[in-house]
Coordinates of C-alpha atoms in Angstrom, one line a residue:
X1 CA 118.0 93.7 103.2
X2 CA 116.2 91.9 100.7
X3 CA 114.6 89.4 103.3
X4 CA 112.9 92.9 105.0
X5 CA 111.9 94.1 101.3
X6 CA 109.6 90.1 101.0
X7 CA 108.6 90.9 104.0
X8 CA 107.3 94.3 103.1
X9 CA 105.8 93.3 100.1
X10 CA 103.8 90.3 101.7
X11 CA 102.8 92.6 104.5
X12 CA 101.5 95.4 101.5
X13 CA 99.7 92.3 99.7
X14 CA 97.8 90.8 103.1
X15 CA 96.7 94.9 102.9
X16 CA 96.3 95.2 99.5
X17 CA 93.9 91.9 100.0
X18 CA 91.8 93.3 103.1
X19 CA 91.3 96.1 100.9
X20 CA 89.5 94.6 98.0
X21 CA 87.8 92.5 100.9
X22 CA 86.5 96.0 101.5
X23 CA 85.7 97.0 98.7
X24 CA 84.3 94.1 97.3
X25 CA 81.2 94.5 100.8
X26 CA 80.7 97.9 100.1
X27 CA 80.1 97.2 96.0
X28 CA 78.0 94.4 97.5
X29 CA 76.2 97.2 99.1
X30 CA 76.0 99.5 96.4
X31 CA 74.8 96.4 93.9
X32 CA 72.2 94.9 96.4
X33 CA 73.3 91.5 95.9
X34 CA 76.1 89.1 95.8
X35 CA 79.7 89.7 93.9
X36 CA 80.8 86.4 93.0
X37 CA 85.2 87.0 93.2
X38 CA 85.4 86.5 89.2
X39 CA 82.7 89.0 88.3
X40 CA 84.1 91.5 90.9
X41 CA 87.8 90.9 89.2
X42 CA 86.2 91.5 86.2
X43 CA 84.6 94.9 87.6
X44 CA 87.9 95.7 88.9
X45 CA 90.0 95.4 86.1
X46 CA 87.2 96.9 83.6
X47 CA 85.0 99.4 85.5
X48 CA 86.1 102.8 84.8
X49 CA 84.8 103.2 88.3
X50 CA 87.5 101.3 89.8
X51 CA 90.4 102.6 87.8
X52 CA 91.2 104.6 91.1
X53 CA 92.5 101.1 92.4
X54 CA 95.1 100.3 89.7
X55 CA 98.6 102.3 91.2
X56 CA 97.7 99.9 94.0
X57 CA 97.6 96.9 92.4
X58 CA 100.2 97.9 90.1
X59 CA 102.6 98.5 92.9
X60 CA 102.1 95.3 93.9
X61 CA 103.5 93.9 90.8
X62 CA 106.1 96.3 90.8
X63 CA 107.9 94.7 93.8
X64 CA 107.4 91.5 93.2
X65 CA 109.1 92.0 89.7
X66 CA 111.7 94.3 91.2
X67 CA 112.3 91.3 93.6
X68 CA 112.5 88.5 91.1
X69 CA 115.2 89.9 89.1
X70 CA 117.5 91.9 91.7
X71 CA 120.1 89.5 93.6
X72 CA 121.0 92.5 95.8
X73 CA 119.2 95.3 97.2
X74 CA 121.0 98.9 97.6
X75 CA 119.9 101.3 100.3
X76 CA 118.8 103.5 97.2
X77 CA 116.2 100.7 96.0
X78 CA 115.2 100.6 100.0
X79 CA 114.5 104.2 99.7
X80 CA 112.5 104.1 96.2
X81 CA 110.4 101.3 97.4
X82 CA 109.5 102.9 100.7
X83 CA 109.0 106.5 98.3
X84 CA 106.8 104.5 96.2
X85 CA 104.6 102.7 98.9
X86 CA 104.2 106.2 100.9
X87 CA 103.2 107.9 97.2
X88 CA 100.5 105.0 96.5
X89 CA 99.1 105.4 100.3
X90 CA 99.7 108.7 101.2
X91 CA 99.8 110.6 98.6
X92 CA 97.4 111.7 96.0
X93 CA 97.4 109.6 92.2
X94 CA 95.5 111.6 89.7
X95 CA 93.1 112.1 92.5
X96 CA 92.7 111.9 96.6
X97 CA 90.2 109.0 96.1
X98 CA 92.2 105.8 96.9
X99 CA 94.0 107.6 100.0
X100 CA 90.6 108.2 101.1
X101 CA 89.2 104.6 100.8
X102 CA 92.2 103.8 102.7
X103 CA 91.6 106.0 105.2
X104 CA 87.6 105.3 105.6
X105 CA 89.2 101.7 106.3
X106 CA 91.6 102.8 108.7
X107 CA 89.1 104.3 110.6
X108 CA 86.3 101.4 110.6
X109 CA 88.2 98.4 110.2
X110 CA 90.2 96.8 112.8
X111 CA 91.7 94.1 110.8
X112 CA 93.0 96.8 108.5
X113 CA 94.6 98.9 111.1
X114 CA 96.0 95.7 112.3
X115 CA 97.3 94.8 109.0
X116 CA 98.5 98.6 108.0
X117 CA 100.6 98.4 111.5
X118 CA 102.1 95.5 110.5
X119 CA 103.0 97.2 106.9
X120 CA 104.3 99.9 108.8
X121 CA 106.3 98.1 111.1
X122 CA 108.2 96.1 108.2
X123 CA 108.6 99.2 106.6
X124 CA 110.7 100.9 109.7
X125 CA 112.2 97.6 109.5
X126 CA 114.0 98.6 105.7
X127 CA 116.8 101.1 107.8
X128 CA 119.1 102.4 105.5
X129 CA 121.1 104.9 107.7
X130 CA 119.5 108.1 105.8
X131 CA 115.9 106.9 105.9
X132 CA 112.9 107.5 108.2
X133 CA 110.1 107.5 106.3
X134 CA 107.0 105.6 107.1
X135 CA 103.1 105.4 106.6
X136 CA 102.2 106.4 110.0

């Protein structure tokens, strides 16, 4: 089970990556100019503006923590991982903004879609018997 849970998390970060991709051309946009990738960490982890993107990125390092320490992985940590992704993605955090980004790359990315496929696919690959639940 572990072994699906990597693969989950590396599929979330190749995501998790196209997404700041994304965002990093549209504040390009916005800016009218060039974001070198220090200055637009630095706008990412200080910009109030951005602050929207944290649970992502902080879900990130969740799992890979989660993964460094546990030797074993339960069904019940299969489910609260798969809870956790679908709350971060799906759901609304504070507000609706970050599922909305997500989704305004869904629907104008292909590379995105491609990549949230895979996510979902390695996440109806974590099967505990009681467990259904995807992004789709």
């Amino acid at each position: 089970m572990k072994e699906n849970l990597l693969r989950v998390t590396h599929m979330l970060k190749e995501v998790h990556r196209r997404f700041l991709e994304l965002e990093r051309l549209d504040a390009e946009k916005f800016f009218e100019r060039r974001i070198s990738p220090f200055d637009f960490l630095q706008i990412l982890t200080h910009d109030k503006n951005f602050k929207w993107l944290q649970p992502f990125s902080a879900l990130i390092a969740e799992l890979d923590a989660f993964l460094e320490e546990s030797e074993n992985v339960s069904d019940e940590d299969l489910v609260c991982m798969k809870d956790q992704i679908a709350f971060v993605l799906r759901r609304s955090v504070g507000d609706s903004f970050l599922y909305d980004r997500y989704q305004t790359h869904l629907n104008n990315d292909p590379n995105f879609v491609l990549l949230h496929a895979n996510l979902n696919e390695a996440l109806n690959r974590l099967k505990p018997t009681d467990i259904s639940k995807n992004l789709s």
